[in-house]
Short mmCIF file of C-alpha atoms and ligand atoms in Angstrom, two decimals:
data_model
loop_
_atom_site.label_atom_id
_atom_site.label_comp_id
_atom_site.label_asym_id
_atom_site.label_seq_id
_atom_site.Cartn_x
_atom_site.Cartn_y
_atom_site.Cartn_z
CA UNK A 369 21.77 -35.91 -3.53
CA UNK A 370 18.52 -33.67 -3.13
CA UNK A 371 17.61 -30.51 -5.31
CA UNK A 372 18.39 -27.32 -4.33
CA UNK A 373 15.60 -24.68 -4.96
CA UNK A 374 16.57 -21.99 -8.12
CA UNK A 375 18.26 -18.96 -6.50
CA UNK A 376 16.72 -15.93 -7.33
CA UNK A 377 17.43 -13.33 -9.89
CA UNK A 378 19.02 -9.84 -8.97
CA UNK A 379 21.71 -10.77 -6.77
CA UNK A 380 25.76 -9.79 -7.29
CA UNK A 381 28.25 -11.49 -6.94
CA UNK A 382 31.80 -9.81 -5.83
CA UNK A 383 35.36 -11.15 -5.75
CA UNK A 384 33.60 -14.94 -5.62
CA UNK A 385 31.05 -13.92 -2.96
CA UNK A 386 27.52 -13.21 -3.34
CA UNK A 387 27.01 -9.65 -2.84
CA UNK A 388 23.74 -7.48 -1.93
CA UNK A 389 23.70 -3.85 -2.79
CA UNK A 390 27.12 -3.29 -4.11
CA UNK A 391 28.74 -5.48 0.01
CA UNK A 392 30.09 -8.99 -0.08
CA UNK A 393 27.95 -11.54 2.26
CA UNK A 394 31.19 -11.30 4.57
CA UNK A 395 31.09 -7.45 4.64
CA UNK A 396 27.16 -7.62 5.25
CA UNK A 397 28.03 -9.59 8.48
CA UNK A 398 30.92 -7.38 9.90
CA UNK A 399 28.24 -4.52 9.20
CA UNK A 400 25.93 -5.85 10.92
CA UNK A 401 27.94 -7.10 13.57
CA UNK A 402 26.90 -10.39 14.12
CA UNK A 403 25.26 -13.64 11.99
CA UNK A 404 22.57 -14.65 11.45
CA UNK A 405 21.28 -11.74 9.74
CA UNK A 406 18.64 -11.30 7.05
CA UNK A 407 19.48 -9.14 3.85
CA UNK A 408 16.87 -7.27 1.92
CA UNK A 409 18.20 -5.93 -1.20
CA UNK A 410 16.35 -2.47 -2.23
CA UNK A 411 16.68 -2.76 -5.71
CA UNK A 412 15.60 -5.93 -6.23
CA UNK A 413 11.85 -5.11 -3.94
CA UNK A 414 12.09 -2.06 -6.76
CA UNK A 415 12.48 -3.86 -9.90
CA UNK A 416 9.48 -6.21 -9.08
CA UNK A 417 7.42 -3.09 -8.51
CA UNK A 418 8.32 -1.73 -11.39
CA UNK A 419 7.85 -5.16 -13.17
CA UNK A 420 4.57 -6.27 -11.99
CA UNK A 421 3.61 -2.32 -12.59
CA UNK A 422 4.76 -3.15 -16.56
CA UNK A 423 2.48 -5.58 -17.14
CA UNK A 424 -0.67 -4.41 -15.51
CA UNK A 425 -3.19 -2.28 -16.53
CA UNK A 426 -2.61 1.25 -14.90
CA UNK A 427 -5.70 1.32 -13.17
CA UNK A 428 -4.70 -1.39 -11.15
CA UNK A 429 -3.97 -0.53 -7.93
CA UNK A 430 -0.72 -2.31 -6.18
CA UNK A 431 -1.20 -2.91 -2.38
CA UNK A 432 1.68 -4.31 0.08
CA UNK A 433 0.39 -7.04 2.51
CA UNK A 434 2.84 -6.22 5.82
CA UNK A 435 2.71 -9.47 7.10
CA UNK A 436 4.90 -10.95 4.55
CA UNK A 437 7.67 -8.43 6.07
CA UNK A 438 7.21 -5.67 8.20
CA UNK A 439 10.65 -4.87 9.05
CA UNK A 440 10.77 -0.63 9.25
CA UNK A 441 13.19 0.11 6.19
CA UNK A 442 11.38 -2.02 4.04
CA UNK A 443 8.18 -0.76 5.01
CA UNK A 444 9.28 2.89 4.33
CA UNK A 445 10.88 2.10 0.96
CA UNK A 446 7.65 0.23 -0.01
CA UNK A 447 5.49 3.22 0.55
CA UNK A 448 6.66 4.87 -2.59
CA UNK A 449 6.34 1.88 -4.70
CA UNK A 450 2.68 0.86 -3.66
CA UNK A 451 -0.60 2.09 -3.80
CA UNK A 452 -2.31 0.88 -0.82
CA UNK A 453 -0.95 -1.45 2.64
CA UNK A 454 -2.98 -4.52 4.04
CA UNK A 455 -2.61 -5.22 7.69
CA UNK A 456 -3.91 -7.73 9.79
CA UNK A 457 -3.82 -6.37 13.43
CA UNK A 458 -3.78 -3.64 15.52
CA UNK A 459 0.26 -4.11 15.97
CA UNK A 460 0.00 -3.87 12.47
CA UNK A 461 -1.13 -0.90 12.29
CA UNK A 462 1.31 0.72 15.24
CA UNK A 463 3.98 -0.36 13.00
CA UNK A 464 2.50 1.23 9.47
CA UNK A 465 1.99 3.95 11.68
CA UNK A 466 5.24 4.46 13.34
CA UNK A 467 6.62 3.79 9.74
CA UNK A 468 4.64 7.24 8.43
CA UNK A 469 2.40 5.18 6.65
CA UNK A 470 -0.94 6.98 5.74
CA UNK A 471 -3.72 5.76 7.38
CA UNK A 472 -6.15 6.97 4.53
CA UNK A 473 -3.83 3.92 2.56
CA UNK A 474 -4.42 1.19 4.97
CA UNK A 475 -6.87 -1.65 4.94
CA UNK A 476 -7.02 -4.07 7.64
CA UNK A 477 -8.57 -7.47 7.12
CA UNK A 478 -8.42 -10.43 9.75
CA UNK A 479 -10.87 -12.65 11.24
CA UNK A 480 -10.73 -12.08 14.85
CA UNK A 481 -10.61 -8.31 15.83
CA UNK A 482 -10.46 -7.25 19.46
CA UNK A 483 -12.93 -3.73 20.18
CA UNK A 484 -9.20 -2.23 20.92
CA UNK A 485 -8.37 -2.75 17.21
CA UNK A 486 -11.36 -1.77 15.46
CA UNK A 487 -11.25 1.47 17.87
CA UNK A 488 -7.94 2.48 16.71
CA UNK A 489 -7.98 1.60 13.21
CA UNK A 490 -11.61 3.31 12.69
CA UNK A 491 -10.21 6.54 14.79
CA UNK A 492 -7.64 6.43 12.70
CA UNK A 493 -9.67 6.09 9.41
CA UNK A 494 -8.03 2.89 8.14
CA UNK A 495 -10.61 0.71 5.98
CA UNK A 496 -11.88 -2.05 7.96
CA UNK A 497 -12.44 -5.35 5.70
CA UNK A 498 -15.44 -6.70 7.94
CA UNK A 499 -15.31 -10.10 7.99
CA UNK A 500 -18.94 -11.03 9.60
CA UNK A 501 -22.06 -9.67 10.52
CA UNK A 502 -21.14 -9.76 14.35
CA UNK A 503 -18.03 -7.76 13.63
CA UNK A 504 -20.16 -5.34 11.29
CA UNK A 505 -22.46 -4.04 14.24
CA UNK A 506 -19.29 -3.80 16.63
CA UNK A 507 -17.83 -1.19 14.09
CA UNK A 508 -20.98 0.93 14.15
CA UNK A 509 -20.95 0.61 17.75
CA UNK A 510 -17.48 1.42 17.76
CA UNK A 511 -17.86 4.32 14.97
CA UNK A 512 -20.80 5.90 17.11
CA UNK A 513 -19.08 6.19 20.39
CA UNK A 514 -15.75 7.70 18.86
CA UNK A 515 -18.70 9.71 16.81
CA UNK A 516 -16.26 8.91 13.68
CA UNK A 517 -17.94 7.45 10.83
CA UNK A 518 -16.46 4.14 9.55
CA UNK A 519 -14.98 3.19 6.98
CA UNK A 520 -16.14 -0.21 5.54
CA UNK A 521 -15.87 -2.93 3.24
CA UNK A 522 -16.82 -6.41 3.33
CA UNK A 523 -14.69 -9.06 3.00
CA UNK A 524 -16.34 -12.53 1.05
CA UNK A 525 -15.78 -15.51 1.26
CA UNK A 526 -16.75 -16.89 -2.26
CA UNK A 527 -17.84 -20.03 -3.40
CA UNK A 528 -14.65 -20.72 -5.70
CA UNK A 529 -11.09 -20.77 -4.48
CA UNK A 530 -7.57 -20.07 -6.63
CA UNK A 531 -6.68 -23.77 -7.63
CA UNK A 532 -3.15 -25.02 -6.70
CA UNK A 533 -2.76 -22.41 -3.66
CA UNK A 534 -0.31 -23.38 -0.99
CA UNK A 535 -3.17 -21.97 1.51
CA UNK A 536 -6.51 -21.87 0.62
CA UNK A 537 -8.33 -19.01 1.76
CA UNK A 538 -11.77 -18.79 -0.26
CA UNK A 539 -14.12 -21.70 -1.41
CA UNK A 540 -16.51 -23.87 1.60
CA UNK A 541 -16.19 -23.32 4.84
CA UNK A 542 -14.23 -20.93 6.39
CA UNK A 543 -12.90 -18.44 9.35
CA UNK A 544 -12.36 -15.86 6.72
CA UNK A 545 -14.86 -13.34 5.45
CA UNK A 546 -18.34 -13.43 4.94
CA UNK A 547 -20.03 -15.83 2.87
CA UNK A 548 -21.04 -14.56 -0.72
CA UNK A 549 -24.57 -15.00 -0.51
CA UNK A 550 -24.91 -12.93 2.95
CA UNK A 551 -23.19 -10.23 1.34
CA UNK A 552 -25.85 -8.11 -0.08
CA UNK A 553 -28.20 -7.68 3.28
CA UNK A 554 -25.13 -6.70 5.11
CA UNK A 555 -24.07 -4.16 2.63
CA UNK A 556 -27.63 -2.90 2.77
CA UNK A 557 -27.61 -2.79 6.25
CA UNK A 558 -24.25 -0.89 6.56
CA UNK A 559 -25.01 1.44 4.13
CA UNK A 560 -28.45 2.36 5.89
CA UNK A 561 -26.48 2.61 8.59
CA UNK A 562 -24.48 5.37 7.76
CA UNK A 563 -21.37 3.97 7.51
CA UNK A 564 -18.98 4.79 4.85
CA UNK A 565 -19.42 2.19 2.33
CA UNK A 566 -15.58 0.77 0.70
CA UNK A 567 -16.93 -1.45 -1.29
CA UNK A 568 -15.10 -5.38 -1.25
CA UNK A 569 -12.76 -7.57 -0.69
CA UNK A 570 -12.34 -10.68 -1.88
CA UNK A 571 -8.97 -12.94 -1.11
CA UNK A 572 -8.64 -16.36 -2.92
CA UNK A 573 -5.89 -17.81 -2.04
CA UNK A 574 -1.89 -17.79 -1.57
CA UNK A 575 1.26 -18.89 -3.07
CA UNK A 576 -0.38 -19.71 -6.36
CA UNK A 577 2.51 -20.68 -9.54
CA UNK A 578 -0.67 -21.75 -11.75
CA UNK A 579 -0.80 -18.43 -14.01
CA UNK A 580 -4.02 -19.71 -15.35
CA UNK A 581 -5.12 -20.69 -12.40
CA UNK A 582 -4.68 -16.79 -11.34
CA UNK A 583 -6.25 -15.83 -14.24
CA UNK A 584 -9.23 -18.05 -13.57
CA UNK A 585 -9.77 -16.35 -10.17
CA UNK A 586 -9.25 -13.02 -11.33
CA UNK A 587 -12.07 -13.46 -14.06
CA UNK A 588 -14.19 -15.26 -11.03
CA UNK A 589 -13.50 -12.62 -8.62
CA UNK A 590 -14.54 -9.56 -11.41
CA UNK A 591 -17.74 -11.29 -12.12
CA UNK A 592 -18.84 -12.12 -8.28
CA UNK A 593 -18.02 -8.59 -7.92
CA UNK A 594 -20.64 -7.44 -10.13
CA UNK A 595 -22.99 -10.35 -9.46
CA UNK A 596 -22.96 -8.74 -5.88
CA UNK A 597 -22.80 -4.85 -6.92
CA UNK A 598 -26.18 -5.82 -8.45
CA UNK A 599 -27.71 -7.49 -5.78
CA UNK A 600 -26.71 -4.46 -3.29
CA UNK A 601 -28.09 -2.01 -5.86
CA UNK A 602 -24.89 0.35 -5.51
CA UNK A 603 -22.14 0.88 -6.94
CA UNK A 604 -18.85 -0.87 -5.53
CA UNK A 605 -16.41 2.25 -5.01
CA UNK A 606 -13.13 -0.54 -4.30
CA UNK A 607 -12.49 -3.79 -4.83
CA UNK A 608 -9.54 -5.61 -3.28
CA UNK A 609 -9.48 -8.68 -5.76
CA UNK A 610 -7.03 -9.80 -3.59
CA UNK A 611 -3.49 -11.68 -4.82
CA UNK A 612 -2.12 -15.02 -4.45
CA UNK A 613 0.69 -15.05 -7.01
CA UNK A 614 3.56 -17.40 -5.75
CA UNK A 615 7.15 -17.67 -5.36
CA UNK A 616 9.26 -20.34 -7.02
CA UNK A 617 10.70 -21.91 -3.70
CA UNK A 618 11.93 -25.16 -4.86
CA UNK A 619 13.51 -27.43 -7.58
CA UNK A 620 11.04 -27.33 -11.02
CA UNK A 621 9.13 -24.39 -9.61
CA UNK A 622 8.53 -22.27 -12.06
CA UNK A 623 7.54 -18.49 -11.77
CA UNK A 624 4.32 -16.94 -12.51
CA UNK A 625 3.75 -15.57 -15.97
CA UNK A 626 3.12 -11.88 -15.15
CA UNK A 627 3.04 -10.84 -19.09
CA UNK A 628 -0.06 -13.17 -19.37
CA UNK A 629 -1.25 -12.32 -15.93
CA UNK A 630 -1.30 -8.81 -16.96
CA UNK A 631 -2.68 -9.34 -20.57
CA UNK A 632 -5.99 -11.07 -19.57
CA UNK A 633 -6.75 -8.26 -16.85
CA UNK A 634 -6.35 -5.85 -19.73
CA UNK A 635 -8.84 -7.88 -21.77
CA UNK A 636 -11.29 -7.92 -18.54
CA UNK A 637 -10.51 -4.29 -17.39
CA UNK A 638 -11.57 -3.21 -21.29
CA UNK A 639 -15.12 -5.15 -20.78
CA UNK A 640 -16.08 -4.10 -17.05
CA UNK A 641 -19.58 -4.10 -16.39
CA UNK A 642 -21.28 -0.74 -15.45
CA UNK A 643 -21.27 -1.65 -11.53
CA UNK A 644 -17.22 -1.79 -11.85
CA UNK A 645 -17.30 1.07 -14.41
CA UNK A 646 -15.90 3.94 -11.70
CA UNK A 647 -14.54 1.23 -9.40
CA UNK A 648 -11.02 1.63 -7.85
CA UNK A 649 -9.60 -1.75 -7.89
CA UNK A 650 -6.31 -3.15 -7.03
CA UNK A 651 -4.37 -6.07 -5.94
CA UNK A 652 -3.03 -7.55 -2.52
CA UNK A 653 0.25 -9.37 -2.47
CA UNK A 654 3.23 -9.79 0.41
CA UNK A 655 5.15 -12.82 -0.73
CA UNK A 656 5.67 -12.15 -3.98
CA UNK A 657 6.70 -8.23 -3.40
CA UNK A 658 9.32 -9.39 -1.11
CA UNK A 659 10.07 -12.88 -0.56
CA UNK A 660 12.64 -13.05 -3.34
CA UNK A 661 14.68 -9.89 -2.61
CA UNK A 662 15.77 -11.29 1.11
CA UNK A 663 18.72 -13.72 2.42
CA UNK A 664 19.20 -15.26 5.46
CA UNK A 665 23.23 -15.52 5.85
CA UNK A 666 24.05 -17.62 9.14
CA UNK A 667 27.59 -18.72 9.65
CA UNK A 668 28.81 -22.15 10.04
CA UNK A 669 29.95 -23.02 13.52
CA UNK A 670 30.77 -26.45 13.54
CA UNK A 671 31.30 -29.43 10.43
CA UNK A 672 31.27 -32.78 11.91
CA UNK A 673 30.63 -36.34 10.08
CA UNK A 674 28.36 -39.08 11.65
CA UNK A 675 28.13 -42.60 9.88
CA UNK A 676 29.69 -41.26 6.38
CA UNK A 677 27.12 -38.13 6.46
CA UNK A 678 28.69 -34.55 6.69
CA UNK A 679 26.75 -31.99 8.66
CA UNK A 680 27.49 -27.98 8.58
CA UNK A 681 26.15 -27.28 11.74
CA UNK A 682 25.01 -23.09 11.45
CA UNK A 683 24.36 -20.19 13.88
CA UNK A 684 20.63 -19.62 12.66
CA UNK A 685 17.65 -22.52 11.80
CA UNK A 686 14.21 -22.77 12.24
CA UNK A 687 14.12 -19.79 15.33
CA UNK A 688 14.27 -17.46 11.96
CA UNK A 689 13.78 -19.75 8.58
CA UNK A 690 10.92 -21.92 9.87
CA UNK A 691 9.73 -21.97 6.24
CA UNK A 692 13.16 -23.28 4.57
CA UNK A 693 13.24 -25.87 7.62
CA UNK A 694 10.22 -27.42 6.21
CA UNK A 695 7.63 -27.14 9.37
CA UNK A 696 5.33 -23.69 7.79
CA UNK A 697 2.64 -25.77 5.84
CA UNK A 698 4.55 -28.37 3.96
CA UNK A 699 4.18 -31.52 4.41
CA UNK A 700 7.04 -33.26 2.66
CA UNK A 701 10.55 -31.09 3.24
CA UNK A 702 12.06 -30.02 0.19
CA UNK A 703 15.47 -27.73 -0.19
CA UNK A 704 15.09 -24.30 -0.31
CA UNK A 705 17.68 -22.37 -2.44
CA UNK A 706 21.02 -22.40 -0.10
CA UNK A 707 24.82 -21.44 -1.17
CA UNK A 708 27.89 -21.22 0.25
CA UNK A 709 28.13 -17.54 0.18
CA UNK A 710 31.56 -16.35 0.44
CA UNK A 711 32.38 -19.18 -2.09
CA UNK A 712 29.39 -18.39 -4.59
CA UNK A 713 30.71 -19.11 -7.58
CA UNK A 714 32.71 -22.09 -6.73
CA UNK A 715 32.27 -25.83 -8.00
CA UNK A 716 29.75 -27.94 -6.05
CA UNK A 717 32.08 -30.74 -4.87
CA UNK A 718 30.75 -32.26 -1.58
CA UNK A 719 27.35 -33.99 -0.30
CA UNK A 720 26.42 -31.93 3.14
CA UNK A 721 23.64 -31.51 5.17
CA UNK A 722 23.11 -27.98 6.59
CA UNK A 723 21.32 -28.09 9.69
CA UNK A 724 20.59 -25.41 12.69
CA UNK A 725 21.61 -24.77 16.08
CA UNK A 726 18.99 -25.83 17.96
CA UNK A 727 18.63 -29.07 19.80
CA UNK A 728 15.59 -30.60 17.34
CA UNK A 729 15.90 -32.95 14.45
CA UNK A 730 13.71 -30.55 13.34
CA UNK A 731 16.33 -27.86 12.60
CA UNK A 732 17.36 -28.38 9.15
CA UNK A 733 18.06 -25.76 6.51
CA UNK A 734 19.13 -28.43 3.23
CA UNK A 735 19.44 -32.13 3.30
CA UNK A 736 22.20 -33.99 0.88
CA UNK A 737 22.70 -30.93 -0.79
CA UNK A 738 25.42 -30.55 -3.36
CA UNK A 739 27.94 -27.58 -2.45
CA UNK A 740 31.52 -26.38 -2.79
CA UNK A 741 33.81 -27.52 -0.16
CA UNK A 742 33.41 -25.08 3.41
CA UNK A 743 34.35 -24.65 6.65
CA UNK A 744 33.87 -23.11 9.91
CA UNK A 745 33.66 -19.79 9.79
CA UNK A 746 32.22 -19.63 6.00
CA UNK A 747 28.81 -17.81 5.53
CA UNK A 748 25.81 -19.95 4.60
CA UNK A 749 22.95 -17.85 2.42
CA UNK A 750 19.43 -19.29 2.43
CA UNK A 751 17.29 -17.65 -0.30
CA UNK A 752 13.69 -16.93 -0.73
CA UNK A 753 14.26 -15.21 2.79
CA UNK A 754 12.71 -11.89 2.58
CA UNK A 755 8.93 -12.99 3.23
CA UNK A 756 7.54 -14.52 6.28
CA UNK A 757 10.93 -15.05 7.57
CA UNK A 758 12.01 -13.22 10.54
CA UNK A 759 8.21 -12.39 12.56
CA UNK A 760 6.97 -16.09 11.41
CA UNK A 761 9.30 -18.17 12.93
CA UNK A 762 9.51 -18.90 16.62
CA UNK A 763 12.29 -16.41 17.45
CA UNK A 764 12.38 -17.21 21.13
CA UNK A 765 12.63 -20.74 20.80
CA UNK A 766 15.53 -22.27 22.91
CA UNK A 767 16.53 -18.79 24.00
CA UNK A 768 17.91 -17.83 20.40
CA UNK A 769 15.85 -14.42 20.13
CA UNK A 770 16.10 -12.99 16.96
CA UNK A 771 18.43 -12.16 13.72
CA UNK A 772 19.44 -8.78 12.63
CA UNK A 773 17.80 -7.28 10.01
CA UNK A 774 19.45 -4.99 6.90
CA UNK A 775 17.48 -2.83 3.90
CA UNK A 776 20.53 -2.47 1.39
C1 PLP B 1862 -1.71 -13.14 4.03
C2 PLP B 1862 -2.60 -12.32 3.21
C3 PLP B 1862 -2.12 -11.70 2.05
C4 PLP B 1862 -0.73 -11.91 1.55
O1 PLP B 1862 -0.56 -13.20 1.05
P1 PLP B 1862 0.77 -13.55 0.21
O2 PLP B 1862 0.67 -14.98 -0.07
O3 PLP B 1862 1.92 -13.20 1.08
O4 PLP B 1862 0.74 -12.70 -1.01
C5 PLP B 1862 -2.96 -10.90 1.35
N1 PLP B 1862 -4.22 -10.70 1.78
C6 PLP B 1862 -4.74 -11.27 2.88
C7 PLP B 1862 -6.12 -11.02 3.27
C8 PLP B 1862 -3.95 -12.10 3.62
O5 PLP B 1862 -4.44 -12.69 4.71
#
């Protein structure tokens, strides 16, 4: 037998059956018409706003990273609950457009920007996070022939990293952002320029459950930003000190301690230097706004035993859940949280593999997992599904295209 990942707080259960919003996982499918589906419940992406915005210091702005889940619904429902959206392309920004997003609330970081993108977002007057000197002098060039005047910050790439982050994005060398001690001529130089200076970004890292390890950056990422406000000689009017906090994915993962998170950026935020003094700062997260609060419910098509081993063979896999199949950055596969949803609160009573539909060894959703008895037709729920789910897994592989999608 292998672990099963905890299942998140917040969901129902109804008559047996885990339930989302007040509907049963089998009245979820009929509404939607067809499995697999994925199911993002509405309160749950509310109560960790409202949670996270408990234990921070007001001041601290609370920006939405879209690529963690840019389905429409959510996007609109998250536009009351945050400050500020990070996007990371020019689709990007069609869909936080199309979704009524403010373009005054956008940012838009990313380390390869075609002259397409930067002309729409800086027409648009989205912040551009500049992420080298090259990309700098295309944005004037850009900003002078729309005769719009840019908006810009600069993203860094800083000596330190956040320890423990499933992707390290800060610390050596990297694609991302500009290194720390280039920062101050360019900021010079944009500001002589004329450009509208945004002040800085500075991302450290993702999927981090080491609170103090958070904390760490934080403090790190506070003092760079001063160590650099001096250096420019102005003032740093915002400062994305980006995010990183994790989501507990698997067996002995615990969550992040947002009560202590919170409590040392009250401590800092009591002590800023003067450069910081007027600065507008917030936070960037995606994951762990949303990856908790979806499900991915696929229906079991076939059970079938080969040498003693049972295998639920599902309508979804890896063309939706790349992630929970173990292939998105991991290196050895470990269960994601997975029930038998329409028998929720039943006794685990059988050793099963859940695997996909597709024609890959690859295609596995939970190995010798422990689960009530099932059978065809009985609705599998995959958890930790609402981030980095449905746009990062290969969709069109083997023809499958992709899952419906419901806000409830
Ligand atoms: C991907 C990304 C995020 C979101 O990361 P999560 O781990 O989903 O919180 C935030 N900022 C930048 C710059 C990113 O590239």
């Amino acid at each position: 037998m292998k672990p099963l990942g905890p299942i998140p707080l917040g969901f129902e259960t109804i008559d047996g059956q885990l339930a989302v919003g007040g509907h049963t996982a089998i009245a979820l499918a009929e509404q939607a018409g067809t499995t697999p589906l994925f199911v993002y419940s509405r309160a749950m992406l509310e109560r960790r706003v409202a949670d996270l915005r408990a234990a921070m210091p007001a001041r601290l702005g609370i920006n939405y990273a879209i690529k963690a889940n840019p389905f429409a619904p959510v996007l609109q429902l998250m536009s009351g609950l945050v400050d500020g959206f990070d996007i990371a392309s020019g689709g990007e920004l069609a869909i936080a457009q199309a979704a009524g997003i403010d373009p005054a609330r956008i940012s838009f970081a990313g380390p390869g920007k075609r002259d397409t993108e930067l002309e729409a977002a800086i027409a648009a007057g989205v912040t551009l996070n500049v992420e080298s000197a090259g990309e700098l002098r295309r944005a004037f060039a850009i900003g002078e022939r729309l005769g719009v005047t840019p908006k810009l910050a600069l993203r860094v790439n800083p000596d330190f990293e956040l320890r423990g982050s499933g992707m390290k994005m800060g610390g050596g060398a990297k694609p991302f952002g500009i290194d720390q001690q280039e920062i101050p001529a360019l900021a010079t130089e944009l500001i002589a320029a004329g450009a509208e200076w945004r002040g800085l970004h500075i991302f450290t890292g993702s999927q981090s459950l080491d609170t103090g390890a958070i904390i760490e950056a934080q403090a790190n990422v506070l003092t760079l930003a001063d160590q650099l406000a001096q250096a420019i000689g102005a003032a740093v009017p915002k400062l994305n000190m980006g995010g990183g906090f994790g989501v507990p994915y698997f067996a002995n993962d615990t969550p992040v301690d947002l009560g202590a998170i919170g409590a040392a950026l009250h401590e800092r935020f009591a002590d800023l230097p003067e450069s910081l003094a007027e600065t507008d700062l917030c936070i960037e997260l995606g994951r762990y706004l949303v990856g908790e609060a979806g499900v991915y419910l696929t229906r079991i098509l076939d059970r079938k035993v080969s040498h003693g081993e049972t295998y639920l063979v599902t309508d979804g896999g890896l063309h939706h859940q790349l992630a929970a199949s173990g292939n998105f950055g991991t290196v050895v596969r470990r269960n994601y949280p997975l029930a038998i949803a329409n028998r929720f609160t039943a006794q685990p009573d059988e050793e099963v593999n859940v695997v996909g539909c597709l024609c890959t060894p690859l295609d596995r959703l939970a190995d010798k997992a422990h689960l009530p008895r099932s059978d065809v037709g009985d609705i599998v729920a995959v958890f930790c599904a609402g981030a980095y789910g449905a746009t990062a897994s290969p969709s069109a592989f083997l023809g499958q295209g992709p899952a419906a999608e419901m806000l409830v």
